[in-house]
JSON list of C-alpha atoms in Angstrom, two decimals:
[
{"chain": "A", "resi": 63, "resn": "UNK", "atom": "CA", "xyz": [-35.36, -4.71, 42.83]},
{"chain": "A", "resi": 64, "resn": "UNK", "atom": "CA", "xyz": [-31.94, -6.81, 42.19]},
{"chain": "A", "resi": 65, "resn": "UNK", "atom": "CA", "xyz": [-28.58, -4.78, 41.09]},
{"chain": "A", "resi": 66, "resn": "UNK", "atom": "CA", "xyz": [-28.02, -4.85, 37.67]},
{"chain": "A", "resi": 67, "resn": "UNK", "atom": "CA", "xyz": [-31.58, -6.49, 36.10]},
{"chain": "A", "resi": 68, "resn": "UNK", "atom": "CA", "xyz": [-31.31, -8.02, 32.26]},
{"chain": "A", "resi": 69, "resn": "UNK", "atom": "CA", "xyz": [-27.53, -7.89, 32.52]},
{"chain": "A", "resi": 70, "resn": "UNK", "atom": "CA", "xyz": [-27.75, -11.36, 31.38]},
{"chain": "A", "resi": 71, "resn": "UNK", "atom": "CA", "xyz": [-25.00, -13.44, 33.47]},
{"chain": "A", "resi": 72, "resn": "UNK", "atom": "CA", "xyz": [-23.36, -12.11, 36.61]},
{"chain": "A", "resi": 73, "resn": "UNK", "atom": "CA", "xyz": [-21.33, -14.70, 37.81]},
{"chain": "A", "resi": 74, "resn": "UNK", "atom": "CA", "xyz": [-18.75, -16.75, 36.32]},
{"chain": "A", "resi": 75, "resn": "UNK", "atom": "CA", "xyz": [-17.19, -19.44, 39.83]},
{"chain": "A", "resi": 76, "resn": "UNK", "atom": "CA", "xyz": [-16.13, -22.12, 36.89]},
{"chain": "A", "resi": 77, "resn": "UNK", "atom": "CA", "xyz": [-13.25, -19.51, 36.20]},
{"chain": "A", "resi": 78, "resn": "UNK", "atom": "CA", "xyz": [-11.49, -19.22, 39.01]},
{"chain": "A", "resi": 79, "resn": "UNK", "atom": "CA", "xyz": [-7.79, -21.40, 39.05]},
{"chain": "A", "resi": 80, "resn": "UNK", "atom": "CA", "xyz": [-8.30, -20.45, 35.38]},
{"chain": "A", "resi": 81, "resn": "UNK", "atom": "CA", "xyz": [-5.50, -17.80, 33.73]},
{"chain": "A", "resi": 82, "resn": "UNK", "atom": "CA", "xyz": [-6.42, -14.66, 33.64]},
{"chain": "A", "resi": 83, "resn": "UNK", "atom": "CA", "xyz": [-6.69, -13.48, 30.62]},
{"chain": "A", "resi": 84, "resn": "UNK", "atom": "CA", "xyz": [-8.79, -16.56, 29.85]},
{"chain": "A", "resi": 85, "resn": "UNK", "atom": "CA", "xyz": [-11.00, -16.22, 32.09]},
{"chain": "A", "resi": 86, "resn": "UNK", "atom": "CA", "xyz": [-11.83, -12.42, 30.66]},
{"chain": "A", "resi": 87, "resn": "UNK", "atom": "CA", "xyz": [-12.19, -13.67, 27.49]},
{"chain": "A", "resi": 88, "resn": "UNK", "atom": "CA", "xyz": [-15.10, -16.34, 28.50]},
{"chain": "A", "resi": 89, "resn": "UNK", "atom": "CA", "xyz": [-17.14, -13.42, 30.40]},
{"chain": "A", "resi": 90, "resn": "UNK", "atom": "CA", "xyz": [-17.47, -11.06, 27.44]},
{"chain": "A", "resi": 91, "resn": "UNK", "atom": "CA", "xyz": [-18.01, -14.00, 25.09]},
{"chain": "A", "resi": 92, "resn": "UNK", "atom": "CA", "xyz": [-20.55, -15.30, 27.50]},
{"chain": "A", "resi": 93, "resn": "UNK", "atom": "CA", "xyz": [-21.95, -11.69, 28.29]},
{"chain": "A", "resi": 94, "resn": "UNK", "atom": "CA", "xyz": [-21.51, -8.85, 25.85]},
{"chain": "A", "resi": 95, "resn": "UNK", "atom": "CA", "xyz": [-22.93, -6.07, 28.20]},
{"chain": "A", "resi": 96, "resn": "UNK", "atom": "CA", "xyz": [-19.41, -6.52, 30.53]},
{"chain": "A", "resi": 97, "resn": "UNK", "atom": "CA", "xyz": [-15.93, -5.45, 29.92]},
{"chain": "A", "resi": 98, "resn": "UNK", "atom": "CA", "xyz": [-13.92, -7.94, 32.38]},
{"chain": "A", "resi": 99, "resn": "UNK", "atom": "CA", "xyz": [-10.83, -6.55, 33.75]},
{"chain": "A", "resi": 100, "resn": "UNK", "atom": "CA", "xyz": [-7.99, -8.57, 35.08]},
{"chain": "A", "resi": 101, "resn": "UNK", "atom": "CA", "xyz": [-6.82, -6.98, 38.12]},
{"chain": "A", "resi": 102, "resn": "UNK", "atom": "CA", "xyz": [-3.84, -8.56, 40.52]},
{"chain": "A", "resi": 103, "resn": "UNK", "atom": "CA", "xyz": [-5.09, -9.00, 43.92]},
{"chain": "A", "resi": 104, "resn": "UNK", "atom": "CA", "xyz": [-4.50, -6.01, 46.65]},
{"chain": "A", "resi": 105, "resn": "UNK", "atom": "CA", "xyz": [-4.96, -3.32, 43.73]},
{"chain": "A", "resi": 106, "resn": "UNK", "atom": "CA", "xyz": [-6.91, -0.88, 44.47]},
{"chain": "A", "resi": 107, "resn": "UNK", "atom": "CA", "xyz": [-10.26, -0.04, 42.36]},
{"chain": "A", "resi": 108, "resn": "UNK", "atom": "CA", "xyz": [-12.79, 2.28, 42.30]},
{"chain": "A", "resi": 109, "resn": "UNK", "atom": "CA", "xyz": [-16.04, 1.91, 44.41]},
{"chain": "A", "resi": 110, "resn": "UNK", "atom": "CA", "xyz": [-18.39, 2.80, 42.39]},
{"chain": "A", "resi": 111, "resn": "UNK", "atom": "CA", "xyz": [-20.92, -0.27, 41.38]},
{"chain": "A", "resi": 112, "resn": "UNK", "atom": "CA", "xyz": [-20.90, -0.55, 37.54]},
{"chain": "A", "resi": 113, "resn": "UNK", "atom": "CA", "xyz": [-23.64, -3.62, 35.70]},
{"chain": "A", "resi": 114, "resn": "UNK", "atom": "CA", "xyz": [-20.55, -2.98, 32.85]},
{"chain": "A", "resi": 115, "resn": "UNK", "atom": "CA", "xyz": [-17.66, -4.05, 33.98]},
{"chain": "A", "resi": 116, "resn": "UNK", "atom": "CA", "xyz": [-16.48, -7.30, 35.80]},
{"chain": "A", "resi": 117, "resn": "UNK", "atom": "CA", "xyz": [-12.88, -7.50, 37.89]},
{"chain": "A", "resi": 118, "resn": "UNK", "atom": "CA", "xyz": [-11.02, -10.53, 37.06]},
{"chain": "A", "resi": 119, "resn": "UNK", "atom": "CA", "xyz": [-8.94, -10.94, 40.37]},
{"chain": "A", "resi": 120, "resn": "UNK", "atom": "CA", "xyz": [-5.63, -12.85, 39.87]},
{"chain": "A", "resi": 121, "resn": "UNK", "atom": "CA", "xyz": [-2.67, -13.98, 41.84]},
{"chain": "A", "resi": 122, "resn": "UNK", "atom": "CA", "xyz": [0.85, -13.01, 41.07]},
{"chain": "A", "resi": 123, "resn": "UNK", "atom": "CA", "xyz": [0.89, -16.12, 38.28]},
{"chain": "A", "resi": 124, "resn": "UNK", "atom": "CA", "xyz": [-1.68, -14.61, 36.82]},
{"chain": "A", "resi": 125, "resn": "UNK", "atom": "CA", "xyz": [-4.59, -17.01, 38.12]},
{"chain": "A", "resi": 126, "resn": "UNK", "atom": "CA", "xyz": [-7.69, -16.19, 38.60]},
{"chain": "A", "resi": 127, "resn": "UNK", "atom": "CA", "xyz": [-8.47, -16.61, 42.68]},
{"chain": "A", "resi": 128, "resn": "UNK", "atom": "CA", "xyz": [-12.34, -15.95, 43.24]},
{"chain": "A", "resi": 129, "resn": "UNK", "atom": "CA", "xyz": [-15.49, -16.14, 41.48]},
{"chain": "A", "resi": 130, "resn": "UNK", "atom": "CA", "xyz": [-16.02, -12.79, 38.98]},
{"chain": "A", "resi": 131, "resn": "UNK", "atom": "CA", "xyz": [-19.53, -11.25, 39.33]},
{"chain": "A", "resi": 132, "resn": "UNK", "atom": "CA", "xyz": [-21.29, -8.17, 38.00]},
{"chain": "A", "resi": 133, "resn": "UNK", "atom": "CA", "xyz": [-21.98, -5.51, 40.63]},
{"chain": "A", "resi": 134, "resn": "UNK", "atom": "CA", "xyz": [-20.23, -4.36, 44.14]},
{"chain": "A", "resi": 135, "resn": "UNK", "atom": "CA", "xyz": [-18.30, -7.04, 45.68]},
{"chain": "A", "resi": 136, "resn": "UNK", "atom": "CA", "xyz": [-16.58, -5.46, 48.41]},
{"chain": "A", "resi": 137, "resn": "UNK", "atom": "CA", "xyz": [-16.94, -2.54, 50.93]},
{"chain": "A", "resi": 138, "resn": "UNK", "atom": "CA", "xyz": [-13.33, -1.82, 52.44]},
{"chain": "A", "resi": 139, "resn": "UNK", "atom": "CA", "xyz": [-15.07, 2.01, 52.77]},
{"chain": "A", "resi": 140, "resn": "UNK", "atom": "CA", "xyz": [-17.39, 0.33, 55.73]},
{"chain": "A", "resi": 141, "resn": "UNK", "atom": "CA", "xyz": [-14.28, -0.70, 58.18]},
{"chain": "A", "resi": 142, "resn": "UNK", "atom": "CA", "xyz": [-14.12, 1.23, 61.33]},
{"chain": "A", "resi": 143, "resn": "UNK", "atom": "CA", "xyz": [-18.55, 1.93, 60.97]},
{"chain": "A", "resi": 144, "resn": "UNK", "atom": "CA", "xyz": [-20.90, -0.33, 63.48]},
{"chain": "A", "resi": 145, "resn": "UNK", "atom": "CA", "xyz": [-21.25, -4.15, 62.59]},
{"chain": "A", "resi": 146, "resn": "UNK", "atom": "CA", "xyz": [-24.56, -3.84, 61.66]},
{"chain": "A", "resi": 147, "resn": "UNK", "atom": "CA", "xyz": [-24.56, 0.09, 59.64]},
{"chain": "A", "resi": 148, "resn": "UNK", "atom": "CA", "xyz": [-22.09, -2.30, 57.59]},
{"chain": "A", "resi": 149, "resn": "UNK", "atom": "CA", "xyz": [-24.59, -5.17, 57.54]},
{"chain": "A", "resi": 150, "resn": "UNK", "atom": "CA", "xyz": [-27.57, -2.87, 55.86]},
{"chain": "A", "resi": 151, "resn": "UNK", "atom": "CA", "xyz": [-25.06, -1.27, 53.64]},
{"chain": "A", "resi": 152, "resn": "UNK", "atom": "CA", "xyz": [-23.95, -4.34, 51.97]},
{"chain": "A", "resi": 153, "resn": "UNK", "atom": "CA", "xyz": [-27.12, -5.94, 51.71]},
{"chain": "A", "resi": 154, "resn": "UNK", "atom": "CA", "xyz": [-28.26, -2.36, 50.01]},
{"chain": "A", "resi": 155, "resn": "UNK", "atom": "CA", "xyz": [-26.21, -2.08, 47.67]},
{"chain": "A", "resi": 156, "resn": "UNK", "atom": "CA", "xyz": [-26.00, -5.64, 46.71]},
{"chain": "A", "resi": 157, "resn": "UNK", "atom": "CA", "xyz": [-28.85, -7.79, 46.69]},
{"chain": "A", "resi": 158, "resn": "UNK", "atom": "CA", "xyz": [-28.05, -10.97, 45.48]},
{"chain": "A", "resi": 159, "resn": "UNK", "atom": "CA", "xyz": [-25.94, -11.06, 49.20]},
{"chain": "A", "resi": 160, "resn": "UNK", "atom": "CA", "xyz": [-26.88, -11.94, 53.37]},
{"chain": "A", "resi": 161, "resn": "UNK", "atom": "CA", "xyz": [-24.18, -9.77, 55.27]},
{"chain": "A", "resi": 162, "resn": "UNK", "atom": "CA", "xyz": [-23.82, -11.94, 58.76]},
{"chain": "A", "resi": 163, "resn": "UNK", "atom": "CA", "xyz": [-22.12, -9.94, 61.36]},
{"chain": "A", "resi": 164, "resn": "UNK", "atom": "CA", "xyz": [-19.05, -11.94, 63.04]},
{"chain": "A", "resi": 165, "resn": "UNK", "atom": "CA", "xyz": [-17.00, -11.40, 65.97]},
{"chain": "A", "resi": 166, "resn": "UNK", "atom": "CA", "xyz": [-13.32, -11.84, 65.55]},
{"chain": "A", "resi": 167, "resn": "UNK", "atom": "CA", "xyz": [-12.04, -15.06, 66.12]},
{"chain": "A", "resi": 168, "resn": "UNK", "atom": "CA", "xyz": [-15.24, -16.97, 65.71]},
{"chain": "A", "resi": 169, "resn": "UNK", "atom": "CA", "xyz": [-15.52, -20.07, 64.35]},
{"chain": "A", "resi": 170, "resn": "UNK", "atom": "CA", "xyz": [-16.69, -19.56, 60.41]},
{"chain": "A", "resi": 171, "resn": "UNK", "atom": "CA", "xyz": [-17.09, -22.50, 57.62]},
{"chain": "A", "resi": 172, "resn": "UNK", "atom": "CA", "xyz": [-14.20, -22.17, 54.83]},
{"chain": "A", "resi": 173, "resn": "UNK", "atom": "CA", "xyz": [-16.77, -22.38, 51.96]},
{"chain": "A", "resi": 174, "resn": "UNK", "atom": "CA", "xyz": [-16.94, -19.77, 49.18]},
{"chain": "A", "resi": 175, "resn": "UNK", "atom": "CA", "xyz": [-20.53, -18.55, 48.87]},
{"chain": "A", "resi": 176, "resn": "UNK", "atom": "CA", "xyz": [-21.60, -16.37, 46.52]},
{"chain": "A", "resi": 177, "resn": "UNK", "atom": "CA", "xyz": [-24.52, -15.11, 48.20]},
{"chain": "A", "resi": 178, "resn": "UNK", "atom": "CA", "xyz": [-22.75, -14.09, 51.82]},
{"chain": "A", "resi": 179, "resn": "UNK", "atom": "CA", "xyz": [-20.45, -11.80, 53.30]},
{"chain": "A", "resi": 180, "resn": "UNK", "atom": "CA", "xyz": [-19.10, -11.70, 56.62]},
{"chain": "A", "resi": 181, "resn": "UNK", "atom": "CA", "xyz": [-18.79, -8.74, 58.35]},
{"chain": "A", "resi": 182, "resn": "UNK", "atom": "CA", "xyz": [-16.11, -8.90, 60.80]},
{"chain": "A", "resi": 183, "resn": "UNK", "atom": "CA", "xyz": [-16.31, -6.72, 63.92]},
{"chain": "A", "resi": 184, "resn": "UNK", "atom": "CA", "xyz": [-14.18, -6.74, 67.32]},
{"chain": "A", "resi": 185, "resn": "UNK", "atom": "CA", "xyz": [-15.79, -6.90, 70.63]},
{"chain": "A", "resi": 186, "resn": "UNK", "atom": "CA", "xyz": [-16.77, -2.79, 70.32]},
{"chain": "A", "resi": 187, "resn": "UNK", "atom": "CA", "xyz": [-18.90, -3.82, 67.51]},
{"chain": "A", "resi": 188, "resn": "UNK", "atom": "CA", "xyz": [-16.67, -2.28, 65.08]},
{"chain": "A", "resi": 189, "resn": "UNK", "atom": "CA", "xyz": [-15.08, -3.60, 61.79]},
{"chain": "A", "resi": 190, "resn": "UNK", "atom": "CA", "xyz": [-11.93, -4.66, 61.23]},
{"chain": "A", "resi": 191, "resn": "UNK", "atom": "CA", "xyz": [-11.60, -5.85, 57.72]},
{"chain": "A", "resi": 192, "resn": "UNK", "atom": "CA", "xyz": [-13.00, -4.88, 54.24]},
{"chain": "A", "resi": 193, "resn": "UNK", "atom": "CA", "xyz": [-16.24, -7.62, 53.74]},
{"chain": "A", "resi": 194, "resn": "UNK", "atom": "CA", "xyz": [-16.20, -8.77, 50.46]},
{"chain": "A", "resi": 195, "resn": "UNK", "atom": "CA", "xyz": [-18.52, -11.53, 48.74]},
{"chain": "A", "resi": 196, "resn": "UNK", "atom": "CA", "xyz": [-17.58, -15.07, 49.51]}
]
């Protein structure tokens, strides 16, 4: 069963380079079960998954940098766990998402997807940074 069913939309990419503020204000007008929240990137959040709330990630200017969705997003509580423990846990708790395990330094495609996350490990298998949608 997908995160968040009858939500109505979870994903807004057309945003993103948008401002901010903007950007919030066309997710609750376009979905009236989320609050969006504009949140400067590197803040830290909580990690719970809420089908209520969207993050609206912005730059220092104030623009809006990836594509806000409804649901978990990232898993920076996975880093330093087995490639593949990571893997299940992401694809568990979000759905809508293919976690493909990477070794550092691989070759990877600079296209934002937002059904993937790559899960970056080092040669012990283990990961290095937070995967995250995209």
């Amino acid at each position: 069963m997908p995160f968040c069913p009858g939500v109505g939309k979870k994903s807004w990419p057309e945003v993103v380079g948008q401002s901010g503020e903007d950007a919030a204000a066309k997710i609750e007008r376009e979905n009236h079960n989320v609050r969006a929240i504009v949140i400067l990137e590197g803040s830290a959040t909580t990690l719970d998954r809420r089908c209520d709330r969207v993050w609206v990630w912005v730059n220092r200017n104030g623009t809006v940098t990836k594509a806000p969705k409804v649901g978990k997003q990232s898993w920076p509580e996975v880093v330093g766990h087995s490639g593949e423990d990571a893997a299940a846990k992401v694809e568990r708790e979000n759905h809508n998402v293919r976690a493909i395990v990477m070794l550092e330094g691989s070759p990877a495609t600079k296209d934002l997807r937002c059904d993937r996350v790559r899960v970056w490990i080092n040669r012990n298998g283990v990961v290095i940074t937070p995967p995250h949608v995209g």
